[in-house]
Coordinates of C-alpha atoms in Angstrom, one line a residue:
X1 CA 0.0 0.0 0.0
X2 CA 1.1 3.6 -0.7
X3 CA 0.7 5.9 2.3
X4 CA 0.6 9.7 2.3
X5 CA 2.2 11.5 5.3
X6 CA 2.1 15.2 4.5
X7 CA 0.8 17.1 1.5
X8 CA -0.2 20.5 0.2
X9 CA -2.1 21.8 -2.8
X10 CA -1.5 25.2 -4.5
X11 CA 1.0 26.2 -1.8
X12 CA 2.4 29.7 -2.4
X13 CA 5.4 31.5 -1.0
X14 CA 4.9 35.3 -1.2
X15 CA 8.6 36.0 -1.2
X16 CA 11.6 34.3 -2.7
X17 CA 12.9 31.3 -0.7
X18 CA 15.1 28.3 -0.7
X19 CA 14.4 24.8 0.7
X20 CA 17.6 23.0 1.7
X21 CA 17.6 19.6 3.3
X22 CA 21.2 18.1 2.9
X23 CA 20.1 14.7 4.2
X24 CA 16.7 14.7 2.5
X25 CA 13.6 13.2 3.9
X26 CA 12.9 9.6 5.1
X27 CA 10.1 9.3 2.5
X28 CA 9.6 10.1 -1.1
X29 CA 8.8 13.7 -2.0
X30 CA 6.9 14.7 -5.1
X31 CA 6.7 18.3 -6.2
X32 CA 4.5 19.7 -9.0
X33 CA 5.9 23.2 -9.6
X34 CA 3.7 25.7 -11.2
X35 CA 6.1 28.6 -11.4
X36 CA 9.7 29.3 -12.3
X37 CA 12.2 27.8 -9.9
X38 CA 15.7 26.3 -9.6
X39 CA 16.9 22.9 -8.4
X40 CA 20.4 21.8 -7.5
X41 CA 21.3 18.7 -9.5
X42 CA 24.7 17.2 -8.6
X43 CA 25.5 20.4 -6.8
X44 CA 24.8 22.7 -9.7
X45 CA 21.7 25.0 -9.8
X46 CA 19.4 24.4 -12.8
X47 CA 16.7 27.0 -13.6
X48 CA 13.3 25.5 -14.5
X49 CA 10.2 26.8 -16.1
X50 CA 6.6 26.4 -14.9
X51 CA 5.1 22.8 -15.1
X52 CA 8.2 21.1 -13.7
X53 CA 7.9 17.8 -11.8
X54 CA 10.5 16.3 -9.5
X55 CA 10.4 13.1 -7.5
X56 CA 13.0 13.0 -4.7
X57 CA 14.1 9.6 -3.6
X58 CA 14.4 8.7 0.1
X59 CA 17.2 10.5 1.9
X60 CA 18.3 12.3 -1.3
X61 CA 19.7 15.7 -0.8
X62 CA 17.0 18.3 -1.4
X63 CA 17.8 21.9 -2.5
X64 CA 15.5 24.1 -4.5
X65 CA 14.0 27.5 -4.5
X66 CA 12.7 30.5 -6.3
X67 CA 14.2 33.9 -7.0
X68 CA 10.9 35.6 -7.6
X69 CA 7.8 36.1 -5.5
X70 CA 4.7 33.9 -5.5
X71 CA 6.4 30.5 -6.0
X72 CA 3.6 27.9 -6.3
X73 CA 3.5 24.1 -6.1
X74 CA 1.7 21.0 -5.0
X75 CA 3.7 18.6 -2.8
X76 CA 3.3 15.1 -1.4
X77 CA 5.4 13.1 1.0
X78 CA 4.6 9.4 0.6
X79 CA 6.1 5.9 1.1
X80 CA 5.0 2.4 0.3
X81 CA 5.3 -1.1 1.6
X82 CA 8.1 -3.3 0.3
X83 CA 5.8 -5.4 -1.9
X84 CA 4.9 -2.2 -3.9
X85 CA 8.5 -1.6 -5.0
X86 CA 8.2 -3.7 -8.2
X87 CA 5.1 -1.5 -9.2
X88 CA 7.0 1.7 -8.4
X89 CA 10.1 0.6 -10.4
X90 CA 8.0 -0.4 -13.4
X91 CA 6.9 3.2 -13.8
X92 CA 10.5 4.3 -14.7
X93 CA 10.0 7.7 -13.1
X94 CA 13.4 9.3 -12.8
X95 CA 14.4 10.5 -9.3
X96 CA 16.1 13.7 -8.2
X97 CA 15.9 15.2 -11.7
X98 CA 13.5 18.0 -12.6
X99 CA 11.3 17.1 -15.6
X100 CA 9.4 19.6 -17.7
X101 CA 5.9 18.9 -18.8
X102 CA 3.6 20.8 -21.2
X103 CA 1.1 21.3 -18.4
X104 CA 0.4 19.8 -15.0
X105 CA -3.4 19.5 -15.5
X106 CA -4.6 16.1 -14.3
X107 CA -1.5 15.6 -12.1
X108 CA -2.4 18.7 -10.1
X109 CA -6.1 17.6 -9.9
X110 CA -4.9 14.3 -8.4
X111 CA -2.8 16.2 -5.9
X112 CA -5.8 18.3 -4.9
X113 CA -7.9 15.2 -4.3
X114 CA -5.0 13.7 -2.2
X115 CA -5.0 16.7 0.0
X116 CA -8.8 16.6 0.4
X117 CA -8.7 12.9 1.3
X118 CA -5.7 13.4 3.7
X119 CA -7.8 16.0 5.6
X120 CA -10.8 13.6 5.8
X121 CA -11.5 11.0 8.5
X122 CA -13.7 8.3 6.9
X123 CA -13.1 4.5 7.2
X124 CA -11.8 4.1 3.6
X125 CA -9.4 7.0 3.7
X126 CA -6.2 4.9 3.4
X127 CA -7.6 2.9 0.5
X128 CA -8.7 6.0 -1.4
X129 CA -5.3 7.6 -0.9
X130 CA -3.6 4.5 -2.1
X131 CA -5.7 4.5 -5.3
X132 CA -5.2 8.2 -5.9
X133 CA -1.4 7.9 -5.5
X134 CA -1.4 5.0 -8.0
X135 CA -3.4 7.0 -10.5
X136 CA -1.1 10.1 -10.0
X137 CA 2.0 8.0 -10.5
X138 CA 0.6 6.1 -13.5
X139 CA -0.4 9.4 -15.0
X140 CA 3.0 11.0 -14.4
X141 CA 4.8 8.0 -15.9
X142 CA 2.6 8.2 -19.0
X143 CA 3.2 11.9 -19.4
X144 CA 7.0 11.5 -19.1
X145 CA 7.0 8.8 -21.8
X146 CA 4.4 10.3 -24.2
X147 CA 5.6 11.7 -27.6
X148 CA 4.5 15.3 -28.2
X149 CA 1.4 15.5 -30.4
X150 CA 0.6 17.9 -33.2
X151 CA -0.8 20.6 -30.8
X152 CA 2.2 20.6 -28.5
X153 CA 4.4 20.9 -31.5
X154 CA 2.7 24.1 -32.7
X155 CA 5.1 27.0 -32.9
X156 CA 2.9 29.1 -30.6
X157 CA 2.1 26.3 -28.1
X158 CA 4.9 27.1 -25.6
X159 CA 4.0 30.8 -25.3
X160 CA 0.3 30.2 -25.1
X161 CA 0.7 27.3 -22.6
X162 CA 2.8 29.6 -20.4
X163 CA 0.0 32.2 -20.4
X164 CA -2.5 29.4 -19.7
X165 CA -0.4 28.3 -16.7
X166 CA -0.4 31.9 -15.4
X167 CA -4.2 31.9 -15.7
X168 CA -4.7 28.6 -13.9
X169 CA -2.2 29.6 -11.2
X170 CA -3.7 33.0 -10.6
X171 CA -7.3 33.0 -11.8
X172 CA -8.2 35.7 -9.3
X173 CA -6.5 38.3 -11.5
X174 CA -8.6 40.6 -13.7
X175 CA -8.0 38.7 -17.0
X176 CA -9.3 40.3 -20.2
X177 CA -9.0 39.1 -23.7
X178 CA -7.3 42.2 -25.0
X179 CA -4.7 42.1 -22.3
X180 CA -4.0 38.4 -22.7
X181 CA -3.7 38.8 -26.5
X182 CA -1.3 41.7 -26.0
X183 CA 0.8 39.5 -23.7
X184 CA 1.5 37.1 -26.5
X185 CA 1.6 39.8 -29.2
X186 CA -1.5 38.6 -31.1
X187 CA -4.7 40.2 -32.2
X188 CA -7.6 39.4 -29.9
X189 CA -9.5 37.5 -32.6
X190 CA -6.5 35.3 -33.6
X191 CA -5.5 34.8 -30.0
X192 CA -9.0 33.5 -29.1
X193 CA -9.2 31.2 -32.1
X194 CA -5.7 29.7 -31.5
X195 CA -6.2 29.3 -27.7
X196 CA -9.4 27.3 -28.2
X197 CA -7.8 25.3 -31.0
X198 CA -4.8 24.3 -28.9
X199 CA -6.6 23.7 -25.5
X200 CA -10.2 22.9 -26.5
X201 CA -11.6 25.7 -24.3
X202 CA -11.8 29.5 -24.6
X203 CA -9.5 31.6 -22.6
X204 CA -12.4 33.2 -20.5
X205 CA -13.9 29.7 -19.9
X206 CA -10.5 28.7 -18.6
X207 CA -10.5 31.7 -16.2
X208 CA -14.0 30.8 -14.9
X209 CA -13.3 27.1 -14.6
X210 CA -10.1 27.9 -12.6
X211 CA -11.9 30.3 -10.3
X212 CA -14.7 27.8 -9.6
X213 CA -12.1 25.0 -9.0
X214 CA -10.4 27.2 -6.4
X215 CA -13.8 28.1 -4.9
X216 CA -14.8 24.4 -4.5
X217 CA -11.5 23.6 -2.9
X218 CA -11.7 26.5 -0.3
X219 CA -15.4 25.9 0.4
X220 CA -14.4 22.4 1.5
X221 CA -11.2 23.3 3.4
X222 CA -11.8 26.8 4.9
X223 CA -14.3 28.8 6.9
X224 CA -14.1 31.9 4.7
X225 CA -17.4 33.7 4.3
X226 CA -19.0 33.5 0.8
X227 CA -18.3 37.2 0.2
X228 CA -14.6 36.9 1.2
X229 CA -14.2 33.7 -0.9
X230 CA -15.8 35.3 -3.9
X231 CA -13.3 38.2 -3.7
X232 CA -10.4 35.8 -3.1
X233 CA -11.3 33.8 -6.2
X234 CA -11.4 36.9 -8.4
X235 CA -15.0 38.0 -8.3
X236 CA -15.8 41.7 -7.8
X237 CA -19.5 40.9 -7.3
X238 CA -20.6 38.2 -4.8
X239 CA -23.9 37.7 -6.6
X240 CA -22.1 37.1 -9.9
X241 CA -20.0 34.4 -8.2
X242 CA -23.0 32.7 -6.7
X243 CA -24.8 32.7 -10.1
X244 CA -21.8 31.2 -11.9
X245 CA -21.2 28.6 -9.1
X246 CA -24.9 27.5 -9.1
X247 CA -24.9 27.2 -12.9
X248 CA -21.8 25.0 -12.7
X249 CA -22.6 22.9 -9.6
X250 CA -26.4 23.0 -9.5
X251 CA -26.3 24.4 -5.9
X252 CA -25.3 27.5 -4.1
X253 CA -21.8 27.8 -2.5
X254 CA -23.3 27.5 1.0
X255 CA -25.2 24.3 0.0
X256 CA -22.0 22.9 -1.5
X257 CA -20.1 23.6 1.7
X258 CA -22.8 21.9 3.8
X259 CA -23.0 18.9 1.5
X260 CA -19.3 18.1 1.8
X261 CA -19.1 18.8 5.5
X262 CA -21.8 16.2 6.1
X263 CA -19.6 13.5 4.6

C-alpha cells in the first residue's frame, strides 16, 4: 500500500525562498511546480520553467527555491510497503531530476484530491489515498513517456501554454481578452481562435473554470465567508460568483459547503 504522510495543494510563497535539506527526507517527495524555480542537480543550480515535476528519492539531498515572488507548487510526502517496490520501479520515473511537462493538468487535480482525502476521516481513507497515488504516479509515468502530439508541436504552443499556466495559477487576477492577447503579441481574434484550437476551451472559460475550481477547494477546506471567498477567487461581485457557481454545480456555494461537511 502507498501511504501519504504530508501534502499540500496550490502552496504559495509570497517571497523568494530556498528549501535546503542536505540529508533529504525519510520518505519520497513529489513536487509539482507551477512557477519558475531552480533545483540543485549534482551540486549545480538548474533553472526550471513552470510545469516542472521532480520526485525526490528517500534521503536524497533536497535543495530548490525561487528567485521571484509567488512560488507555487503541489507537494506530497509518501512511502510504500516493500511489496509495492516492483510496481514503483516499473513506472520508470526518474528520481532527483526536474522534468518539464507541457502542463500539470490532471496531475495537479490528483494532488488536490489527495489533499482533500488526507484531511478527511472516513473509514476508507487509506484505500482511497492509495488509489489516488497510484493514479497520479501512473499518469506521471505516462506523461513522461508520451511523444508530443501535433498541438504541442505548434510554434505558438509554448508561449500560449505559459500564459495558460499563469491563468490557472492565478485565476483571481482581472484577466481580459485584449490584455491576454497583448501579452503574446497577437490580435484578440486570432488569439482566441488559436487558444481554443490548442486547448479545447476558450480563454475566458478557462478563467471561470479555474476560479470555480479554487472556490470548490476552499469551500471544502476553509471557513471563509462567501463574500470573502468570492473576492479571493477573483469576483468583484458576490452575486455574480453565486450565479456562476450554481450554474456549474447545481447548488449554491453554501449548499455545496454543507453537503461536503456532512460526509
